Tab-separated table of C-alpha atoms and ligand atoms in Angstrom:
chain	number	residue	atom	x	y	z
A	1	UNK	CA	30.452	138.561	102.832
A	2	UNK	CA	29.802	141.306	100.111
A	3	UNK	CA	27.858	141.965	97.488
A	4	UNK	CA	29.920	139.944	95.169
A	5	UNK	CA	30.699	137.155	98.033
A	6	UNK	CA	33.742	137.765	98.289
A	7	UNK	CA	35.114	138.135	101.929
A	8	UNK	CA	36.099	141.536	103.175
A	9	UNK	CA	39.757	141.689	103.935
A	10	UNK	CA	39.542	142.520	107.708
A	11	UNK	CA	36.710	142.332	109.968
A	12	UNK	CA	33.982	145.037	109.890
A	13	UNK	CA	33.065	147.026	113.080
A	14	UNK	CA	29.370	147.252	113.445
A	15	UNK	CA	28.136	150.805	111.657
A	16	UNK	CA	27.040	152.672	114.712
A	17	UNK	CA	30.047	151.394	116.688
A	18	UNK	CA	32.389	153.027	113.697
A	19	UNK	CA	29.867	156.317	113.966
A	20	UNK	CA	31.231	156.716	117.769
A	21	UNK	CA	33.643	159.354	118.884
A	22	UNK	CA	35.817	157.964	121.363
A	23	UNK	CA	36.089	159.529	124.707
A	24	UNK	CA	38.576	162.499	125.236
A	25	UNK	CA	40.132	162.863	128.590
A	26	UNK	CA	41.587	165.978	129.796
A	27	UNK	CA	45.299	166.511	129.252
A	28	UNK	CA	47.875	167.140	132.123
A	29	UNK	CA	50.808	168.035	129.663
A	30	UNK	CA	51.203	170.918	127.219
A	31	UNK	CA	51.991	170.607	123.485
A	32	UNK	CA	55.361	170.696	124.044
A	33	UNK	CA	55.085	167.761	126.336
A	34	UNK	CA	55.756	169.868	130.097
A	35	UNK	CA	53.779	168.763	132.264
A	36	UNK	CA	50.847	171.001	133.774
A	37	UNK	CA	49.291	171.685	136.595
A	38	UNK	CA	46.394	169.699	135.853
A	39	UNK	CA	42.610	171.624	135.705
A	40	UNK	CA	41.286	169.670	133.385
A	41	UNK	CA	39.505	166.506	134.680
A	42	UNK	CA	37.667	167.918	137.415
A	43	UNK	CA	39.629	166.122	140.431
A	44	UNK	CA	40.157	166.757	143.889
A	45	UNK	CA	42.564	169.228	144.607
A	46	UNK	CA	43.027	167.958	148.552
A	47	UNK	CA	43.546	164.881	146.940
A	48	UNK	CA	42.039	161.992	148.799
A	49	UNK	CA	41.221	161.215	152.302
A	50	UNK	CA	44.604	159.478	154.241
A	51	UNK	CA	42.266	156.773	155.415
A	52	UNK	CA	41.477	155.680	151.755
A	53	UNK	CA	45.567	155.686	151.283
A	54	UNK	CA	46.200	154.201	154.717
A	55	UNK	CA	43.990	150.960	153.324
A	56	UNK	CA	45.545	150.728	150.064
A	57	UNK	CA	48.250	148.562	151.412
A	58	UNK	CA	45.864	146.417	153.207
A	59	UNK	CA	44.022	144.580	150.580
A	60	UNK	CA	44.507	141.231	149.068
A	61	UNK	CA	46.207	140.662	145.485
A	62	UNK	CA	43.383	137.875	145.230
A	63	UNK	CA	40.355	138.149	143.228
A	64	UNK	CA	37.898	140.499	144.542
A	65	UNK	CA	34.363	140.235	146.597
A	66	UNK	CA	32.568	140.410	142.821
A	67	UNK	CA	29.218	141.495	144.890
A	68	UNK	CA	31.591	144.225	146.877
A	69	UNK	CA	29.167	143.387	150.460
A	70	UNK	CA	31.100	145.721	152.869
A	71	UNK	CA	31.048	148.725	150.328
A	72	UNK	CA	27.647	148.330	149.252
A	73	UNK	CA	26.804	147.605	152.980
A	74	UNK	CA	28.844	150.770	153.961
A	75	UNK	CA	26.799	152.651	150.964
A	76	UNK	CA	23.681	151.514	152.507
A	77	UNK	CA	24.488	153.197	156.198
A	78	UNK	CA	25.362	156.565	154.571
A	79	UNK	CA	22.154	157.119	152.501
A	80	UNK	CA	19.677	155.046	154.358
A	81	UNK	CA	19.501	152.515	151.203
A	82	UNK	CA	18.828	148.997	151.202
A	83	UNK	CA	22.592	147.468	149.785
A	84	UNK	CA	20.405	144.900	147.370
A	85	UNK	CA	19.305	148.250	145.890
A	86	UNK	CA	22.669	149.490	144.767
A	87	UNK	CA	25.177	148.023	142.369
A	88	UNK	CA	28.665	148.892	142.011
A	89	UNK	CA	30.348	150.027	138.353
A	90	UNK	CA	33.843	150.185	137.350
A	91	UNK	CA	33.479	154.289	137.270
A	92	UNK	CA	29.995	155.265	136.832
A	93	UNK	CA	31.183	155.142	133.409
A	94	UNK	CA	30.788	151.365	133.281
A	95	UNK	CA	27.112	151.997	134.775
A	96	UNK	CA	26.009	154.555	131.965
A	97	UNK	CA	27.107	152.176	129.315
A	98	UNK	CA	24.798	149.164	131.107
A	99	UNK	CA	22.006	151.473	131.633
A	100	UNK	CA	21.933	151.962	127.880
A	101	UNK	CA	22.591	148.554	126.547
A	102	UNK	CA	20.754	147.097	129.190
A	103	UNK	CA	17.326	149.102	127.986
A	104	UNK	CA	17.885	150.168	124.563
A	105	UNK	CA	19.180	148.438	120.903
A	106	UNK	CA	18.978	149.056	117.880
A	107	UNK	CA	15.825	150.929	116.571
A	108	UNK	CA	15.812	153.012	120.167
A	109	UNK	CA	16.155	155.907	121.007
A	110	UNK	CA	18.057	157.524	123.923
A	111	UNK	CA	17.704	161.593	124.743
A	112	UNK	CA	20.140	163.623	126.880
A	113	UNK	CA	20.534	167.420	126.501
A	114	UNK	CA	23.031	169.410	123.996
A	115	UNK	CA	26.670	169.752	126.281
A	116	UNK	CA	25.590	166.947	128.614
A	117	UNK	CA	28.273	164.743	129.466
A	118	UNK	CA	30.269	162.930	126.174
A	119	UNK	CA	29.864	159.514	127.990
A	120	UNK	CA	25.970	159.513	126.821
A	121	UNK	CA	26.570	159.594	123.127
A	122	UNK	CA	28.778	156.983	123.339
A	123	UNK	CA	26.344	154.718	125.494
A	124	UNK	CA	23.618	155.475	123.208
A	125	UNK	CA	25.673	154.234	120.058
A	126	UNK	CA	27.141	151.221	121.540
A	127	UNK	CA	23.875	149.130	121.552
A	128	UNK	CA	22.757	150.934	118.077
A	129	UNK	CA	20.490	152.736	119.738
A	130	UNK	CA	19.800	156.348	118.255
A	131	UNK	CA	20.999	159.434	120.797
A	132	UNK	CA	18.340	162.218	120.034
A	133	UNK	CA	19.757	165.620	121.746
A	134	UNK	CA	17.062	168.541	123.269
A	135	UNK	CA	18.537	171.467	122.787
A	136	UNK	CA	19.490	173.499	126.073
A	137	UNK	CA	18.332	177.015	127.759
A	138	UNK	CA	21.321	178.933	128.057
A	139	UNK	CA	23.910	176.088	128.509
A	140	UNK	CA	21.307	174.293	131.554
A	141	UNK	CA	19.206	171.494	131.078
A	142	UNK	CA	15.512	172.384	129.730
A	143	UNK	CA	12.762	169.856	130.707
A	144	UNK	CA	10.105	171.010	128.502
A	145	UNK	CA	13.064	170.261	125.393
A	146	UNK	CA	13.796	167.023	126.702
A	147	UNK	CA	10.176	166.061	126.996
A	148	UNK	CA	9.205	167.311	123.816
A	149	UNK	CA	11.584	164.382	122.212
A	150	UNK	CA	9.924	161.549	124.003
A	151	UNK	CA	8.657	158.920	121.095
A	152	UNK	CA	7.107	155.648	121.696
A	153	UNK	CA	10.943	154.786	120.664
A	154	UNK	CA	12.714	156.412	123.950
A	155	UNK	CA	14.029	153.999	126.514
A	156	UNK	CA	16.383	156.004	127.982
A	157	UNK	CA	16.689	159.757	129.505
A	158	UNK	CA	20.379	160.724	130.750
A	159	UNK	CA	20.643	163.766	133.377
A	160	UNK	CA	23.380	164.898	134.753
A	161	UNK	CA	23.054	166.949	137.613
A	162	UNK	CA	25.079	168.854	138.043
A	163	UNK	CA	25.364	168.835	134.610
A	164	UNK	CA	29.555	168.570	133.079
A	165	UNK	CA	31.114	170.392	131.455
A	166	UNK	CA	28.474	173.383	132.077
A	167	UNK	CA	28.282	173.313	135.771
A	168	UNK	CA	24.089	173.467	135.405
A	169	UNK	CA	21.529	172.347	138.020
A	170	UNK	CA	18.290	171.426	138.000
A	171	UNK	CA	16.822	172.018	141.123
A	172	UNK	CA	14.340	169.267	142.815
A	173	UNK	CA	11.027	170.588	141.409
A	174	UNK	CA	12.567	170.526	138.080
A	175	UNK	CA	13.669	166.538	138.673
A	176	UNK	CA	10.207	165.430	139.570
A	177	UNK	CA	8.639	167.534	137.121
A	178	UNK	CA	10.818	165.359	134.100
A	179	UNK	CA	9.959	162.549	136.001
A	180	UNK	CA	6.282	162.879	136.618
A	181	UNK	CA	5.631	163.460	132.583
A	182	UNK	CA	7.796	160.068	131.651
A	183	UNK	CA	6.320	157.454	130.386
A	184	UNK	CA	6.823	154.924	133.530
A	185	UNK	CA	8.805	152.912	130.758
A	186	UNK	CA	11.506	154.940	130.079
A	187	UNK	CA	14.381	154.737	132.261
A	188	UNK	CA	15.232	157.811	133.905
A	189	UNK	CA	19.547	157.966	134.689
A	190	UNK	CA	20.428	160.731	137.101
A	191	UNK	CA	24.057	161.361	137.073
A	192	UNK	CA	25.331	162.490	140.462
A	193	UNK	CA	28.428	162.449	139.827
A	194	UNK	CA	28.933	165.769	141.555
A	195	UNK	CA	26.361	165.226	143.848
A	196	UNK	CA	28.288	165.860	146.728
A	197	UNK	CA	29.262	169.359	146.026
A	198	UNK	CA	25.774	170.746	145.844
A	199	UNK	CA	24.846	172.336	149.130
A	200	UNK	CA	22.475	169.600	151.147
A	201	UNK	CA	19.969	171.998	151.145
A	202	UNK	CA	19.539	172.138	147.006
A	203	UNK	CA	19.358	168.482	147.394
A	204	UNK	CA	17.775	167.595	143.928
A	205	UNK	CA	15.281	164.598	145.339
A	206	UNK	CA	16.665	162.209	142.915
A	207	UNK	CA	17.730	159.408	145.677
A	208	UNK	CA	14.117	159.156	147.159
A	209	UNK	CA	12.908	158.897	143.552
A	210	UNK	CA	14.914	155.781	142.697
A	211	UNK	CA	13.790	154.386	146.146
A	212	UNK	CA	10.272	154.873	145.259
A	213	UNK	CA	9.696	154.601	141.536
A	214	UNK	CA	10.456	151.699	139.022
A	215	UNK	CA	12.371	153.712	136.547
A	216	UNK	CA	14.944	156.139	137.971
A	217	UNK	CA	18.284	155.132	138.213
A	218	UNK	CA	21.026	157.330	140.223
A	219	UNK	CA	24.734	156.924	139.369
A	220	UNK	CA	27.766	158.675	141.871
A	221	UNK	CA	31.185	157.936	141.897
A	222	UNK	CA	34.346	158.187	144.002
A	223	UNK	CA	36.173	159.740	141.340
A	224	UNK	CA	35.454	163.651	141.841
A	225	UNK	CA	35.015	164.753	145.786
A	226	UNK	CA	36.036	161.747	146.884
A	227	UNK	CA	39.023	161.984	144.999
A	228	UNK	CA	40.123	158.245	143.996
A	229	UNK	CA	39.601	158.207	140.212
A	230	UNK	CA	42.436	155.989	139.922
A	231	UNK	CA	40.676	152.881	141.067
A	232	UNK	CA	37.463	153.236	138.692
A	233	UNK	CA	34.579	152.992	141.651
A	234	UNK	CA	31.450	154.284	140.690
A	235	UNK	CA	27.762	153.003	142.494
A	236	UNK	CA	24.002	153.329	141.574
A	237	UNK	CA	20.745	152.665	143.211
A	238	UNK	CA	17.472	152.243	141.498
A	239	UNK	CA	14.548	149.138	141.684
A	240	UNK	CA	15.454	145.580	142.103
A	241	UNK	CA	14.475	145.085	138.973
A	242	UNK	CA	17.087	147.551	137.396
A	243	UNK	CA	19.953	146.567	139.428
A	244	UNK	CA	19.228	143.877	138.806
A	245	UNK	CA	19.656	143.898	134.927
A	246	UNK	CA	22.958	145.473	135.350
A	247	UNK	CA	24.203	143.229	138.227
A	248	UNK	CA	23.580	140.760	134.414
A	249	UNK	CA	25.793	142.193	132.219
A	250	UNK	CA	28.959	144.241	134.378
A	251	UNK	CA	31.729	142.452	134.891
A	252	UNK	CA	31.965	139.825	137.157
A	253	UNK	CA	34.687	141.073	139.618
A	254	UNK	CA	34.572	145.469	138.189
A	255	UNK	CA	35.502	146.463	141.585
A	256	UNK	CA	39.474	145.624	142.622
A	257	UNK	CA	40.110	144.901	146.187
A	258	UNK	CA	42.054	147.677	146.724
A	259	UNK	CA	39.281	149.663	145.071
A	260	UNK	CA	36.398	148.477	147.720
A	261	UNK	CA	39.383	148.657	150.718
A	262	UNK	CA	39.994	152.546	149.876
A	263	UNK	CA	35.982	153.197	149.299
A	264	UNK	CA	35.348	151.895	152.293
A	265	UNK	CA	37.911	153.698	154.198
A	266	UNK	CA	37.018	156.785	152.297
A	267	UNK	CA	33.353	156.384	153.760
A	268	UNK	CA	34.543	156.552	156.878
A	269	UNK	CA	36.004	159.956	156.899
A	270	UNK	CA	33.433	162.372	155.654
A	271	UNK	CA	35.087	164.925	157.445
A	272	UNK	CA	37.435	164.822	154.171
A	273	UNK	CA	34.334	165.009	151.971
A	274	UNK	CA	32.799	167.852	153.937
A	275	UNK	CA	36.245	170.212	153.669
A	276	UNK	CA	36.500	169.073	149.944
A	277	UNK	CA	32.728	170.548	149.418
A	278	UNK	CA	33.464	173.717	151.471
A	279	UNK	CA	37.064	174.157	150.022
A	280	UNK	CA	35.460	174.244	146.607
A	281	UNK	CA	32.498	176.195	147.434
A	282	UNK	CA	34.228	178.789	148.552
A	283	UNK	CA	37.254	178.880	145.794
A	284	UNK	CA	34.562	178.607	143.011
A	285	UNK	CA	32.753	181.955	144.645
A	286	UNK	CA	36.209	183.585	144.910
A	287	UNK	CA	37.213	182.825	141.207
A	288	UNK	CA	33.435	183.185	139.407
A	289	UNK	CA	33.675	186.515	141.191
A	290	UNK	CA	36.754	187.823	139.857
A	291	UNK	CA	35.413	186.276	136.239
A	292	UNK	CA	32.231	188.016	136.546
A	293	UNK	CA	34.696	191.277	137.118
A	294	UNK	CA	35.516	191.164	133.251
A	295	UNK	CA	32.542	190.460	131.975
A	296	UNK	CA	33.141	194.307	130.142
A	297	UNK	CA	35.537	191.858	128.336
A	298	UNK	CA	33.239	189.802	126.919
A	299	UNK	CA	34.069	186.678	129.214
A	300	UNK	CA	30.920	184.824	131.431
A	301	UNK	CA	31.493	182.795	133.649
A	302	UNK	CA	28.070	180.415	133.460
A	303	UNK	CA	26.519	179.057	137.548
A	304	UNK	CA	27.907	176.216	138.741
A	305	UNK	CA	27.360	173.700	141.207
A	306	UNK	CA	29.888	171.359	140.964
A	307	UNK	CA	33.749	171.345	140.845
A	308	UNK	CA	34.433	173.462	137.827
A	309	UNK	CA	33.106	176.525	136.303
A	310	UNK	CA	32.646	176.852	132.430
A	311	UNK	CA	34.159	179.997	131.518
A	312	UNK	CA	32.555	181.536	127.794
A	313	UNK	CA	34.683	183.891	125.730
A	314	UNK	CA	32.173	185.957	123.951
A	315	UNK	CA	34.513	188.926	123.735
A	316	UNK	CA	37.533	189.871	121.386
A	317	UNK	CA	40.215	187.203	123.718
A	318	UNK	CA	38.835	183.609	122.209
A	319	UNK	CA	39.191	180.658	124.410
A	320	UNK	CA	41.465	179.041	122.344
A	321	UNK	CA	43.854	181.751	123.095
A	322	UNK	CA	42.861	181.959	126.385
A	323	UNK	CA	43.937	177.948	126.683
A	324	UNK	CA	47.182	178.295	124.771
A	325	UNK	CA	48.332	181.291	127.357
A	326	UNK	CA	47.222	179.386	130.479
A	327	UNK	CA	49.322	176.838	129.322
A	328	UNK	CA	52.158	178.866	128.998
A	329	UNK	CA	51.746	180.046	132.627
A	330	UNK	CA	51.743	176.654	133.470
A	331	UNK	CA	47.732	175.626	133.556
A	332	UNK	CA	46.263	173.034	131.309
A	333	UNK	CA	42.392	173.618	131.404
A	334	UNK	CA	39.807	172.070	129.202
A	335	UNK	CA	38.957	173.628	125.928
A	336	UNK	CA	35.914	172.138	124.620
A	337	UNK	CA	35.359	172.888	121.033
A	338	UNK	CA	34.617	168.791	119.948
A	339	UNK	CA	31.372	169.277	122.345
A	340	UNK	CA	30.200	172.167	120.357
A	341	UNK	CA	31.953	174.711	122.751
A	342	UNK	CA	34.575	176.176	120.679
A	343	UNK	CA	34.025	179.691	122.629
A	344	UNK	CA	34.090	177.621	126.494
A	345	UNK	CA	37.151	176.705	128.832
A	346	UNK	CA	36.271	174.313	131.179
A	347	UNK	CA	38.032	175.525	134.422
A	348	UNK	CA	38.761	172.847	137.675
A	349	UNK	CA	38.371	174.566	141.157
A	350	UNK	CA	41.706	174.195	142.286
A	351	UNK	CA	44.125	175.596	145.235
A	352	UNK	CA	43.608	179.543	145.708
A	353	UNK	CA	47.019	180.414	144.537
A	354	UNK	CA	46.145	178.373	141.508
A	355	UNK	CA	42.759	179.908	140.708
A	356	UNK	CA	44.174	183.628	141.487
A	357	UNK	CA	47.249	182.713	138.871
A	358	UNK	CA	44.574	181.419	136.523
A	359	UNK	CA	42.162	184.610	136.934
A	360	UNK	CA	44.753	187.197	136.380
A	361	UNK	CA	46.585	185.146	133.293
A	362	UNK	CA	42.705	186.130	131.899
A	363	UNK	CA	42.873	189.536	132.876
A	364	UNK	CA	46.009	190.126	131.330
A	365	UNK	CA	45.201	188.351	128.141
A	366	UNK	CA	41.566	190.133	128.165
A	367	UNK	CA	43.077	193.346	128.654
A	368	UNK	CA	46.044	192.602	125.897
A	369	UNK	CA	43.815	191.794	123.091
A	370	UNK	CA	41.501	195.278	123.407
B	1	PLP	C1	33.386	162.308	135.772
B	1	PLP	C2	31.974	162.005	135.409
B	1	PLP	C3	31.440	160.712	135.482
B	1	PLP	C4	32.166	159.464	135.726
B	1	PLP	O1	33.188	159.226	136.286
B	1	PLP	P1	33.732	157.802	136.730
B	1	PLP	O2	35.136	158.110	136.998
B	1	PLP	O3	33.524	156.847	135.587
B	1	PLP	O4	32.936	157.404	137.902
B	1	PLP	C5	30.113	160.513	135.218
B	1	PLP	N1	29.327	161.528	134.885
B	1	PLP	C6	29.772	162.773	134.792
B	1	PLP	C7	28.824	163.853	134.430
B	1	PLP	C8	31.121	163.053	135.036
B	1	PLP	O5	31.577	164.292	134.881
């Protein structure tokens, strides 16, 4: 009703649900429509592993296993975690989103860091709580910032690490360090989402701190190295008590059973896993390299650990021209200026042929606009 008590004509979203910003995927076509070879969503490149395909076929058109036991079971082996300690999300997405309604409403207050992943914002707003950013060090995460902005208010501290779309890492000390000056009521959410491509030995401790603390939640997915973002699997682990609260409120059967078939295969065949990691290891060194060559142009390419290397265009060549002439060579990457990064292309790690085509298209247009 309104002021006058009269009925609005249509119904009203909530206020901080008409405040969000939806989501914006990366593109695989150009403006024209052509379609691109696709660098902007941080997949796999190798694609996925042929067991996960071979067991598509195989599962039932029924409804799913809404507790997924073989995946969560198979989850457990790998890591060496109890499979009542994990629950399963539609994406990791869908786990974000519970974290925050789950702990925070209106009045709240949730903190991530300036250019941490777009997903947070939304998850904050969504239950009406507030999202209060910490500004960054150079494009990484900065634990002093983010502690600084803990209120008796804060329920809820998102991480990603690696961080998207900057390609930042905390290491380990860093992780326990945020976590050791929490208030044991805040929820700590470590997204791994790219967990896998970090080298085992920069291993960032957050696993053995959601198996030994009440407040630390750790999200992965097998949409990046594992390379099946089309079936929305994502998986986190934290105290009963946590998975439990989400286990409440996701939906009832969020896994498909072709989704927990081609997981589970996938699990079986880290061999896949392992060549994806080395593959892009390798390619990223190769192409940051060749970046780092033109940094006389103004262009810096900033350390990554993950799948994708966030190129900055400090020099007279802007990004946005940078993104229009990839395109025309064929390349759709991510340009990022609705997260602040007008001046930062968001590169994928893709096939060597790809990533030499992609750093010379620079070097030409770098050298061009001298
Ligand atoms: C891609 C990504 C995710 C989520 O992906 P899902 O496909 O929903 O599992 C989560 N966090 C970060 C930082 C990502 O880049």
């Amino acid at each position: 009703m309104s002021e006058t008590g009269t009925r609005s004509k249509a119904p009203t979203p909530k206020p901080w649900i008409a405040a969000i910003h939806a989501y914006v995927p990366g593109k695989s076509a150009g403006k024209d429509g052509r379609p691109l070879i696709k660098l902007s969503a941080n997949e796999n490149p190798l694609g996925t592993s042929e067991a996960a395909l071979a067991a598509k076929a195989k599962a039932p058109a029924l409804y799913p296993d809404p507790d997924s036991k073989d995946l969560r079971a198979r989850l457990g082996d790998l890591h060496g975690i109890d499979p009542a300690r994990i629950v399963m999300g539609t994406g990791s997405d869908e786990l974000l989103n519970l974290a925050a309604q789950g702990y925070a409403g209106l009045g709240d207050e949730v903190i991530y860091v300036r250019y941490g992943f777009s997903v947070y914002d939304i998850a904050a707003r969504r239950c009406g709580a507030a999202p209060v950013v910490a500004p960054d060090a150079d494009y990484g995460t900065d634990v002093d910032a983010l502690l600084a902005l803990v209120t008796d208010k804060t329920r809820v501290v998102f991480v990603a690490n690696p961080n998207n779309p900057t390609g930042s890492f905390l290491p380990k000390g860093e992780i326990v360090r945020l976590h050791a000056a929490l208030p044991t009521d805040v929820l700590l959410v470590i997204d791994q989402a790219y967990g896998e491509y970090v080298a085992p030995e920069d291993e960032d401790g957050a696993m053995a701190l959601a198996a030994a603390h009440d407040n630390v939640l750790v999200t992965r997915t097998f949409s990046k190295i594992f390379g099946l973002a089309g079936e929305r699997i994502g998986w986190g682990t934290g105290a009963p008590g946590i998975i439990d609260t989400l286990n409440r409120i996701r939906g009832p059967f969020n896994i498909s059973s072709t989704g927990q078939a081609m997981a589970a295969a996938a699990l079986d065949d880290m061999t896949f896993v392992e060549r994806s990691r080395v593959h892009n290891r390798d390619e990223r060194a190769r192409f940051v390299e060749k970046i780092v060559a033109l940094s006389n142009h103004g262009l810096r390419p900033l350390p990554s650990q993950a799948n994708f290397v966030l190129v900055l265009f400090e020099g007279k060549l802007t990004a946005e021209a940078a993104f229009d002439g990839l395109a025309e060579r064929g390349y759709i990457v991510r340009w990022l200026p609705n997260q602040g990064l007008p001046h930062g292309l968001r590169i994928t790690i893709g096939h060597p042929h790809d990533m030499d085509a992609i750093a010379e298209g620079i070097r030409e247009m770098a050298e061009a606009a001298q």
